[in-house]
XYZ file of N, CA and C in Angstrom:
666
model
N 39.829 -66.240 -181.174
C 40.298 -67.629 -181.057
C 40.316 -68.045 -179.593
N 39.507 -69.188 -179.288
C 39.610 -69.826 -177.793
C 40.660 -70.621 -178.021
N 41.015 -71.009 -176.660
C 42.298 -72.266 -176.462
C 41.234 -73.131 -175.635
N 41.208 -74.485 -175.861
C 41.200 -75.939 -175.326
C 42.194 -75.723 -173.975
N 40.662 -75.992 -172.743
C 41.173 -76.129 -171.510
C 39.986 -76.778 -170.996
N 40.471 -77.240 -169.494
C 39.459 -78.205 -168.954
C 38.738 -77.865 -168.428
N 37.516 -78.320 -168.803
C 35.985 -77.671 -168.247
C 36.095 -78.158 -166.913
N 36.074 -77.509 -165.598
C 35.745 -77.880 -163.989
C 37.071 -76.354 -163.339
N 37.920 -75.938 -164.282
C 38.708 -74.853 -163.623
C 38.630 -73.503 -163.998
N 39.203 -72.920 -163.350
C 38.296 -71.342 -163.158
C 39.932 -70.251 -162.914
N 39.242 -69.504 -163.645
C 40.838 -68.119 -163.268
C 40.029 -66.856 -162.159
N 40.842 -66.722 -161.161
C 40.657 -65.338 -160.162
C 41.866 -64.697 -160.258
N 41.164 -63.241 -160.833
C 42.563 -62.164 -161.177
C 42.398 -60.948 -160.424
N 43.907 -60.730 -159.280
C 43.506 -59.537 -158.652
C 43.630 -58.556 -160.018
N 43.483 -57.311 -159.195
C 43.268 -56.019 -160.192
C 44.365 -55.101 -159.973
N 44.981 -54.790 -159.429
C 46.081 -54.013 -159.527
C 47.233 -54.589 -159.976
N 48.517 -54.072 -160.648
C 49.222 -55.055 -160.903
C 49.303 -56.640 -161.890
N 48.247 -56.557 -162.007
C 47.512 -57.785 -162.851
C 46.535 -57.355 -164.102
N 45.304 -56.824 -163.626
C 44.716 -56.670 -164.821
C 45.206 -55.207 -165.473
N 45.581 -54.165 -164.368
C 46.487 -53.069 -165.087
C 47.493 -52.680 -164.225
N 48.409 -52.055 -165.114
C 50.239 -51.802 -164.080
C 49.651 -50.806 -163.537
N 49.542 -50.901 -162.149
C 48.653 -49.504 -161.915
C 49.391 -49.002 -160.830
N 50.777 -50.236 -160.086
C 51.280 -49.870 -158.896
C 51.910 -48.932 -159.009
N 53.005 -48.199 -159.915
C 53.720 -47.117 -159.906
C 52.917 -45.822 -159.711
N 51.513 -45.727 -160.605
C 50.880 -44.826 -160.462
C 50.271 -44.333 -158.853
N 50.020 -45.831 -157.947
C 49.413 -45.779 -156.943
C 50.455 -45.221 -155.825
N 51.737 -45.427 -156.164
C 52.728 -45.212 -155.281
C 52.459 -43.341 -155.982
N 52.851 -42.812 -156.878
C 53.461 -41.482 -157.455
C 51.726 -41.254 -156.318
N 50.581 -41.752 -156.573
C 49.373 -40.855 -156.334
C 49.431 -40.672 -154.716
N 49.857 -41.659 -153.718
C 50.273 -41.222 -152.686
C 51.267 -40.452 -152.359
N 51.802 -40.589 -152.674
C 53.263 -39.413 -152.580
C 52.693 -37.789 -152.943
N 51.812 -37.522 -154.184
C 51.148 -36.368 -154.094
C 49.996 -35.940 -152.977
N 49.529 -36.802 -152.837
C 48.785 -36.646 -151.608
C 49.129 -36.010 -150.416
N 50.256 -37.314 -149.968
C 50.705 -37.046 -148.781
C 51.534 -35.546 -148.829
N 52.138 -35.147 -149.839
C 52.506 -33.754 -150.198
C 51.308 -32.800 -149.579
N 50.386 -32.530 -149.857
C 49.583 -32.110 -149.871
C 49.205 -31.845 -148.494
N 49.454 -33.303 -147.674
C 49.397 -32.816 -146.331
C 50.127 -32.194 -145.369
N 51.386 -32.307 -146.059
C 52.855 -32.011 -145.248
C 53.733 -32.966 -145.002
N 52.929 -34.500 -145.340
C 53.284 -35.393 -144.324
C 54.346 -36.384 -145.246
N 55.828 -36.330 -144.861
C 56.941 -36.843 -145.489
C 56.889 -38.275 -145.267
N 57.001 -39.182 -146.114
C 56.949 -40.426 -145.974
C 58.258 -41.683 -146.505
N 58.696 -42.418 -145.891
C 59.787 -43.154 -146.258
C 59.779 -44.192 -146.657
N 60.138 -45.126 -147.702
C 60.048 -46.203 -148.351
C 58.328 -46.822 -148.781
N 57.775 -45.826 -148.902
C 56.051 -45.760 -149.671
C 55.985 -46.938 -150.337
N 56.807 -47.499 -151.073
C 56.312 -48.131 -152.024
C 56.387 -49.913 -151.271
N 57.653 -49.705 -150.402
C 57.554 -50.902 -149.967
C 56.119 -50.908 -149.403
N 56.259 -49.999 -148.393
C 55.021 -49.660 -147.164
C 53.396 -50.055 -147.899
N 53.181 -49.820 -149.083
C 51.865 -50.134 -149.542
C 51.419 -50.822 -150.678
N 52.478 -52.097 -150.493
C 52.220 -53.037 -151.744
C 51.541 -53.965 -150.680
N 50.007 -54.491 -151.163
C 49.474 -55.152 -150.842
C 48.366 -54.733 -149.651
N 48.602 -53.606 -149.400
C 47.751 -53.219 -148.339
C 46.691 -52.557 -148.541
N 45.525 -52.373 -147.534
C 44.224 -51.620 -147.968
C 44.406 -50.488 -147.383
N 43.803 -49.460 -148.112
C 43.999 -48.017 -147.650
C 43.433 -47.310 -146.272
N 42.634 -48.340 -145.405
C 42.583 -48.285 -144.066
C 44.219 -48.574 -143.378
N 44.723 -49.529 -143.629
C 45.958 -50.077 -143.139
C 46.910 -49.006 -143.689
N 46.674 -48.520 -144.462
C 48.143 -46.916 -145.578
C 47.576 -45.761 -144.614
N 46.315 -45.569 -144.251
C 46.415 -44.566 -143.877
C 46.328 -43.914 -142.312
N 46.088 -45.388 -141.677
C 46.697 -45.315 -140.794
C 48.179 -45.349 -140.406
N 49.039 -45.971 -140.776
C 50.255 -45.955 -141.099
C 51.086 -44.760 -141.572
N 50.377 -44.201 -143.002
C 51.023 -43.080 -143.627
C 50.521 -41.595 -142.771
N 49.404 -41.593 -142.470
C 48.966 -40.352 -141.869
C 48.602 -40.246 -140.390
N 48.061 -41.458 -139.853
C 47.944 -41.308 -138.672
C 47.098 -42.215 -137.845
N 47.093 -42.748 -136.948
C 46.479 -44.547 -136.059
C 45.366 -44.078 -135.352
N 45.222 -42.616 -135.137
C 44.717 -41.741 -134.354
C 43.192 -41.390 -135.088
N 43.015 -41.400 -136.205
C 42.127 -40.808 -137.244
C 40.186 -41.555 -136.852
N 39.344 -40.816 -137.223
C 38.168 -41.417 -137.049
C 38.026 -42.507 -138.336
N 37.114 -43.446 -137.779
C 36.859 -44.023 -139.121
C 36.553 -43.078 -140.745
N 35.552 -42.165 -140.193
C 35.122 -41.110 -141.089
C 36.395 -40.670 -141.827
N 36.971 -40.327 -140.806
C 38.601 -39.105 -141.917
C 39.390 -40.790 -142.629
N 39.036 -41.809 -141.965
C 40.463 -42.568 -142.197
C 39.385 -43.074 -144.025
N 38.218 -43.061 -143.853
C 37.707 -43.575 -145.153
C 37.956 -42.176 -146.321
N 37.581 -40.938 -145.583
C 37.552 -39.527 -146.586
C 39.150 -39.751 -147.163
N 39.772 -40.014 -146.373
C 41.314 -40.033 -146.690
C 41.893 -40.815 -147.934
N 41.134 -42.142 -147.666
C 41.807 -42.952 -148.673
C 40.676 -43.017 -149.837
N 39.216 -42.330 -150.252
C 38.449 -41.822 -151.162
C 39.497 -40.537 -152.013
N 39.765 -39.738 -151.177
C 40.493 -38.651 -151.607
C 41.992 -39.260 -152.434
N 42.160 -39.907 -151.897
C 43.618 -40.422 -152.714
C 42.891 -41.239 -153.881
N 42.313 -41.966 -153.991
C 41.381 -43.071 -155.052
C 41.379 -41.980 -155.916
N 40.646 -40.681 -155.974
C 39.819 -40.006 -156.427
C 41.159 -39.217 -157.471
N 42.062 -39.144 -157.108
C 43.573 -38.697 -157.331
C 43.977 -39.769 -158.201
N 44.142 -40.942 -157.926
C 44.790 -41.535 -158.656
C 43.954 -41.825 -160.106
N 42.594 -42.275 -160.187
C 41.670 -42.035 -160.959
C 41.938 -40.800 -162.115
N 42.218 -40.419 -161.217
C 42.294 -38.497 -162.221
C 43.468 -38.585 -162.794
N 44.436 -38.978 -162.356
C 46.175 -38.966 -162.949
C 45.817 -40.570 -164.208
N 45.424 -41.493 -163.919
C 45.562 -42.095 -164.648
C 44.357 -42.165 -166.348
N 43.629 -41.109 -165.997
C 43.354 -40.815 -166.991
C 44.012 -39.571 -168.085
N 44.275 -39.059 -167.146
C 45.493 -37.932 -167.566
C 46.808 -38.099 -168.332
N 46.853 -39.319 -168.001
C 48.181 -40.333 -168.521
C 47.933 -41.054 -169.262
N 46.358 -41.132 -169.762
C 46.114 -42.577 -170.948
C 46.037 -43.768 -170.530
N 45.229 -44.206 -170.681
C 44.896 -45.871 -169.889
C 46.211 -46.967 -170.826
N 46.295 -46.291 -172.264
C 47.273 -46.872 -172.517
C 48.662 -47.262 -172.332
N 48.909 -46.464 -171.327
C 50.295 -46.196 -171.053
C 50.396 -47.496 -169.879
N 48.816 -48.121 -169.385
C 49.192 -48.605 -167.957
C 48.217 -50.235 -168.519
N 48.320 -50.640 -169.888
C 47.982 -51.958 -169.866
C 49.236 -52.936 -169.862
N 48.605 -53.451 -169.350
C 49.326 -55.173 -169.072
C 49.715 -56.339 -170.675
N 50.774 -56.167 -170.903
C 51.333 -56.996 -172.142
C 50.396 -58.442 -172.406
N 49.414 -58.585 -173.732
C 49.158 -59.631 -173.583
C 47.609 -59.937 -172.870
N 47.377 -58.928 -171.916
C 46.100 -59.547 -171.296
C 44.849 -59.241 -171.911
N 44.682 -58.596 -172.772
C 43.006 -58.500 -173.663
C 43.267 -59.930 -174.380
N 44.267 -60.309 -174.861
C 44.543 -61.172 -176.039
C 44.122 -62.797 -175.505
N 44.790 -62.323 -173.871
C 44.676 -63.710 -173.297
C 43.573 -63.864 -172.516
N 42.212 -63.085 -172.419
C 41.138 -62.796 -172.043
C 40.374 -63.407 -172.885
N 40.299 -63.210 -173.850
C 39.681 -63.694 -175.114
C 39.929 -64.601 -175.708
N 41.094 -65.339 -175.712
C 41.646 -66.450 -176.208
C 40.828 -67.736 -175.004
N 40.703 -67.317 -173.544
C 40.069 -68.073 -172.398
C 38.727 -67.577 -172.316
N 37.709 -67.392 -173.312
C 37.007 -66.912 -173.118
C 35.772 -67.647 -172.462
N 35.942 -68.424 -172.521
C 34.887 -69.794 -171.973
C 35.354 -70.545 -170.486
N 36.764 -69.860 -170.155
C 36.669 -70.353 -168.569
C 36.159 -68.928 -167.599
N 35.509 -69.931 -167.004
C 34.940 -69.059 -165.485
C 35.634 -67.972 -165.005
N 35.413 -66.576 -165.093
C 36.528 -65.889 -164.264
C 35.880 -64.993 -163.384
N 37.238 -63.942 -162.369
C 36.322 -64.012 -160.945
C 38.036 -62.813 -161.138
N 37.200 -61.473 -160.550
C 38.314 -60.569 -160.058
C 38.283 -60.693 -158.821
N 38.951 -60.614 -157.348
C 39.249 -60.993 -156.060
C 40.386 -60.026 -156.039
N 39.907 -58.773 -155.261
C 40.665 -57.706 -154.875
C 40.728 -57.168 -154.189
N 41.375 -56.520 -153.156
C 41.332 -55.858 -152.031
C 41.069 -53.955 -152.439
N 41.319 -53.852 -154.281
C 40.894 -52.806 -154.338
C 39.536 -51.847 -153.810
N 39.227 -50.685 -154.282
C 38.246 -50.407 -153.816
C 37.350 -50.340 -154.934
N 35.764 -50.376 -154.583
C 34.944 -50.872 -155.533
C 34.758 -49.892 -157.025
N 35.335 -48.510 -156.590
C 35.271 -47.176 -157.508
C 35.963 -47.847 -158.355
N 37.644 -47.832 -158.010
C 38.614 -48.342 -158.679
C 38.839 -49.711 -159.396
N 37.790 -50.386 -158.829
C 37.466 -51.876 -159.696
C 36.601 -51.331 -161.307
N 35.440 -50.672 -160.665
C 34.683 -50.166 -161.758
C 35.318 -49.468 -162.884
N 36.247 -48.276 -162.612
C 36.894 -47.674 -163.387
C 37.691 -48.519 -164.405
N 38.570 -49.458 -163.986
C 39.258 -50.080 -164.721
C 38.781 -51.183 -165.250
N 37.188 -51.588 -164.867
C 36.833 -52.736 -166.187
C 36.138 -51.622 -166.855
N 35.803 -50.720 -166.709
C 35.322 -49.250 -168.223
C 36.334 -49.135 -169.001
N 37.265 -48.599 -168.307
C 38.596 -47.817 -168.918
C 39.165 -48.815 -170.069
N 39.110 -49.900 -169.541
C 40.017 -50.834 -170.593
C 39.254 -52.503 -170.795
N 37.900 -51.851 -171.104
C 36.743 -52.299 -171.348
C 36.986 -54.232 -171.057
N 37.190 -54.250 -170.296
C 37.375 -55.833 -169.613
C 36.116 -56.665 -168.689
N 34.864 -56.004 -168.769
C 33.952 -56.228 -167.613
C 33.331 -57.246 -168.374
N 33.162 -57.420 -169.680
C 32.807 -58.885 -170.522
C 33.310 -60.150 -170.426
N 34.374 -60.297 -169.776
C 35.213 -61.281 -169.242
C 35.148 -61.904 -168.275
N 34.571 -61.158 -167.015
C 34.349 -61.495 -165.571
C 32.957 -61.988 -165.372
N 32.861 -62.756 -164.981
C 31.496 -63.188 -164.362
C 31.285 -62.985 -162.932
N 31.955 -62.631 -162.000
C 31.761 -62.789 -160.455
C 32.906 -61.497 -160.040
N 32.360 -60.382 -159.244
C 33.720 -59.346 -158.702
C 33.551 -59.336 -157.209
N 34.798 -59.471 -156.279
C 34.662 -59.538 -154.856
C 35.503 -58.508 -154.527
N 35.553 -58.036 -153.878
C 36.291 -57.162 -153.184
C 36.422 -56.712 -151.982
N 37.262 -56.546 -151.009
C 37.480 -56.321 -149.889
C 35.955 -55.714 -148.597
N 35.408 -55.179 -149.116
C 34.098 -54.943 -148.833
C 33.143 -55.742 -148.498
N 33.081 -57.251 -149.061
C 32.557 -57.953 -149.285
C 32.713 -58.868 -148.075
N 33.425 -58.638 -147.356
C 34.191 -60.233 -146.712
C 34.456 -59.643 -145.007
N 34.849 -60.395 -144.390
C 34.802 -59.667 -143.126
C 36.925 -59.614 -143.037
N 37.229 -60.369 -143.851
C 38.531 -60.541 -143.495
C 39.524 -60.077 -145.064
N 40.024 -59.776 -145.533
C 40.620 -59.002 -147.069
C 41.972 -59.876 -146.687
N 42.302 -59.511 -147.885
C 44.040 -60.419 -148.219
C 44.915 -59.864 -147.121
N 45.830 -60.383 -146.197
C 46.509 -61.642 -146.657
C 45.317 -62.804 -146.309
N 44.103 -62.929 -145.545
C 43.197 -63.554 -144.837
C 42.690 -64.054 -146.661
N 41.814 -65.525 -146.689
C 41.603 -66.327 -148.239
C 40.617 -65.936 -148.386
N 39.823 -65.187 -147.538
C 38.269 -64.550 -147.544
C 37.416 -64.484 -149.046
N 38.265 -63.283 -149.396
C 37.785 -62.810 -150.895
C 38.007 -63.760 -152.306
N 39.163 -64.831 -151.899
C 39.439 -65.246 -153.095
C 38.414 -66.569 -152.566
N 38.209 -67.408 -151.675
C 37.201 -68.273 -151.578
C 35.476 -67.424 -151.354
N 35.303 -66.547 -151.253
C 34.367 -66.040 -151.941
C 34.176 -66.288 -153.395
N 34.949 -65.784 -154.258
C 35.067 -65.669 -155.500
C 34.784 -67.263 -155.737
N 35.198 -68.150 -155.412
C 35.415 -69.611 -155.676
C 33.681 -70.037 -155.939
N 33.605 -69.456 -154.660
C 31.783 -70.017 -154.012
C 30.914 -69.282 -155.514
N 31.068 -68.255 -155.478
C 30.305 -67.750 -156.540
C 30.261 -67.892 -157.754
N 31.717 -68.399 -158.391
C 31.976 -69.205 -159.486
C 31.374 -70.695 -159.316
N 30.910 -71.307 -158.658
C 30.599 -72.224 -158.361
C 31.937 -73.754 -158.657
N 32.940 -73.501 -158.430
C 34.134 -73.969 -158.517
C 34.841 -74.033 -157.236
N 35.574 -75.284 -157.149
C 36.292 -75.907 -156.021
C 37.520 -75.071 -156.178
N 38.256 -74.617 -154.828
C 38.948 -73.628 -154.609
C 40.249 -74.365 -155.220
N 40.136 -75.599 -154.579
C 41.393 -76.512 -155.450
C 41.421 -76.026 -157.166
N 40.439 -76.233 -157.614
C 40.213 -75.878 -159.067
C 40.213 -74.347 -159.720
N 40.739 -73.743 -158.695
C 40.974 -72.322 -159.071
C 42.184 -71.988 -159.136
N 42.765 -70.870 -160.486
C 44.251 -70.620 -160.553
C 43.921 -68.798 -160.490
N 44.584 -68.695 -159.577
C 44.671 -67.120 -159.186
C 46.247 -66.334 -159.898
N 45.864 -65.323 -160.552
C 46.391 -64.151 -160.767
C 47.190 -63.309 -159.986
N 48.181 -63.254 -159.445
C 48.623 -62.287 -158.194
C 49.827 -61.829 -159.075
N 49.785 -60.355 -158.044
C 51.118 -59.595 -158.450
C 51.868 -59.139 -156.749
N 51.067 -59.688 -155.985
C 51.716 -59.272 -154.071
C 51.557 -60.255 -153.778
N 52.815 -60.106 -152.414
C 52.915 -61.341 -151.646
C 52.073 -61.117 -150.676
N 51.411 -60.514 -150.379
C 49.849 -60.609 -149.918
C 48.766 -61.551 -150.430
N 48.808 -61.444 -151.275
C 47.622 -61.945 -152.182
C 47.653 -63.247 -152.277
N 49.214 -63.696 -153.066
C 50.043 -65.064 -152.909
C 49.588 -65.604 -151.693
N 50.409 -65.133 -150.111
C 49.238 -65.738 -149.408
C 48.316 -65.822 -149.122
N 47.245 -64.760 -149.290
C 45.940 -65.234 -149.764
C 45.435 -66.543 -150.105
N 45.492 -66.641 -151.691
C 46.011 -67.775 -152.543
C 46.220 -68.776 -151.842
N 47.739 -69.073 -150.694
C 47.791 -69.907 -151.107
C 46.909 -70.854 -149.652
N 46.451 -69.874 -149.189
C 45.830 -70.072 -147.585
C 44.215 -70.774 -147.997
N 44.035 -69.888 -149.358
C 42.969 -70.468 -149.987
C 42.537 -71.674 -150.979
N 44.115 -72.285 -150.635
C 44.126 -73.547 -151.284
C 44.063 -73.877 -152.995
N 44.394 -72.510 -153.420
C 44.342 -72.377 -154.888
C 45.453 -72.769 -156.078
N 46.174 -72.933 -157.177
C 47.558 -72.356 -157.793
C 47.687 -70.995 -158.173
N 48.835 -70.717 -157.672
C 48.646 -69.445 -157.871
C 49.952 -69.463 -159.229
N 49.643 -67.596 -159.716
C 50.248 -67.730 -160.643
C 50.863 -66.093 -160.329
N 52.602 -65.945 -160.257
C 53.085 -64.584 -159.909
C 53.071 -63.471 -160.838
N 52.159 -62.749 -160.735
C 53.077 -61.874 -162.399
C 53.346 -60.396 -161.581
N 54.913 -60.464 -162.152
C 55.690 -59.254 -161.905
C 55.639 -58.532 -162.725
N 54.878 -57.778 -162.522
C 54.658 -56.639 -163.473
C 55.439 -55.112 -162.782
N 55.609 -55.594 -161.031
C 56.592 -54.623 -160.279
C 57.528 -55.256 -159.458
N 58.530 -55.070 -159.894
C 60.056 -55.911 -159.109
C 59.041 -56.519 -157.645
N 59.111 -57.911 -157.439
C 58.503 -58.499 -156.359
C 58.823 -60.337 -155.871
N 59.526 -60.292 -154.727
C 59.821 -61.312 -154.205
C 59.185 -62.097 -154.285
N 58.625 -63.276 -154.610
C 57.548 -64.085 -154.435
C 57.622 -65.304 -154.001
N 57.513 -66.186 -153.228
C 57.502 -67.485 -152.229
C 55.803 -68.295 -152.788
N 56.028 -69.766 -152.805
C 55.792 -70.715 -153.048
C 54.563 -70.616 -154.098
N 55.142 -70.141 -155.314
C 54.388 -69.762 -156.647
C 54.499 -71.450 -157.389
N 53.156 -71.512 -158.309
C 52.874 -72.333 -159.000
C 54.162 -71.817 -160.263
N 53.648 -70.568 -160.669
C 54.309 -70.301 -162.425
C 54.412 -68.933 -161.660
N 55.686 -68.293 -162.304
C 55.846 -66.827 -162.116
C 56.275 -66.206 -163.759
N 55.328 -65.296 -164.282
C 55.268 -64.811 -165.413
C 55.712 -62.845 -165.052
N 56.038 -62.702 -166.083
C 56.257 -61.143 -166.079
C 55.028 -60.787 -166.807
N 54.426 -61.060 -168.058
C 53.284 -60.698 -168.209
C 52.585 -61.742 -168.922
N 51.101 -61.632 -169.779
C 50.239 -62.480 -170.216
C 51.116 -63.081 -171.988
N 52.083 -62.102 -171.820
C 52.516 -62.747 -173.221
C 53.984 -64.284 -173.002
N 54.391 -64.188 -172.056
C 55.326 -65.578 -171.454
C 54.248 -66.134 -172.191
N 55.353 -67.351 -172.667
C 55.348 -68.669 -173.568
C 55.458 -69.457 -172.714
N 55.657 -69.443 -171.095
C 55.233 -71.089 -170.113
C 53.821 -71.182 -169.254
N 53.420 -69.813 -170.241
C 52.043 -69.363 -169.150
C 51.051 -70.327 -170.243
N 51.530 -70.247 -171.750
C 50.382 -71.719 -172.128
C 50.405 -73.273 -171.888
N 52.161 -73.428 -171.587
C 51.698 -74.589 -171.492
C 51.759 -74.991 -169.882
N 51.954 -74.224 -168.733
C 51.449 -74.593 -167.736
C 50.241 -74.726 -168.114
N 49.294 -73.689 -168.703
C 47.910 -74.179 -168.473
C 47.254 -75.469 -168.855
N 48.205 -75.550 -170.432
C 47.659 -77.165 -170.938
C 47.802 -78.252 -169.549
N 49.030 -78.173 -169.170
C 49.029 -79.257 -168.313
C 48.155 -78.949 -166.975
N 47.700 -78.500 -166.656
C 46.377 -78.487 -165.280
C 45.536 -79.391 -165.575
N 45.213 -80.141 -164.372
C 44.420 -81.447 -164.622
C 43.010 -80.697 -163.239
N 42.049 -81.411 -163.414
C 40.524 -80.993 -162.592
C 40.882 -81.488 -161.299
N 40.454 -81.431 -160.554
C 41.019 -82.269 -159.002
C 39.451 -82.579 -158.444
């Protein structure tokens, strides 16, 4: 079943936190890591919501590192978390609501815009077979500037061929949010992990909220 929405607007959904709860896992998969190295770490979870694993691992391990170790570093943790979350069942880490509401929008434009990494993008439109949905994937790689900078999500815009005004973004960080909102988009909060959020369009806990349809009815084309 599709839902009636207006042809000219477009959805961009980051990927962590959004298309799967993946932050707890990402926090537990650093914490084993950094075990691994010796290296004791304090308030992790604040420390790497929203950040790219160049920025974690300089931070978590060291400012000092070659590009080479600082990329092996945060491959090696990817490669970890990958492994635990299959270990754990992809089921254990979907998002309430979002196949249902994928498919129900199946005819608007959509666009993942993530600072993830491209392994970990791939994995999780396999894993929880979502890659039929997306038409356009950007990711931090792509852009010279990654979230909080609007880089990736007006990428995504350009390639959807949709006005950035006319785009409603997906976020679960206040990274991203500003991203979003730098990129001139509505954004939409979903807490899927306890998270402060500043100058949100709609803030949902997941795809099953009952104000997440009729905000959408009411969006007009700009």
């Amino acid at each position: 079943m599709t839902s009636v929405f207006p042809s000219g607007l477009a959805f961009i959904f980051d990927l962590d936190g959004v298309l799967v709860n993946s932050m707890p896992l990402h926090t537990e998969a650093w914490r084993r890591y950094l075990d691994r190295l010796g290296v004791e770490a304090e308030d992790l979870k604040a420390r790497m919501h929203g950040k790219r694993n160049a920025e974690l691992v300089a931070d978590l391990i060291g400012g000092d590192l070659t590009e080479e170790a600082v990329f092996e570093h945060g491959a090696a943790k990817e490669r970890l978390w990958r492994e635990m979350m299959t270990a754990g069942g992809v089921d254990a880490y979907r998002v309430a609501g979002l196949a249902e509401f994928l498919a129900r929008y199946s005819a608007v434009p959509k666009a993942i815009g993530s600072n993830a990494e491209p392994a970990n993008i791939n994995f999780v439109l396999d894993q929880f077979a979502l890659r039929k949905y997306f038409n356009v994937i950007v990711d931090g790689q792509q852009v010279t500037h990654p979230k909080p900078a609007p880089d990736i999500y007006l990428r995504a815009a350009d390639l959807l061929g949709v006005k950035p005004a006319n785009c409603i973004v997906f976020e679960d960080s206040p990274t991203g949010i500003e991203a979003g909102r730098a990129a001139g988009m509505r954004l939409v909060g979903v807490e899927t992990t306890p998270t402060h959020f500043e100058g949100l369009d709609l803030h949902i806990h997941d795809f099953l909220n009952p104000q997440l349809e009729a905000w959408l009815r009411a969006q007009q084309v700009l």
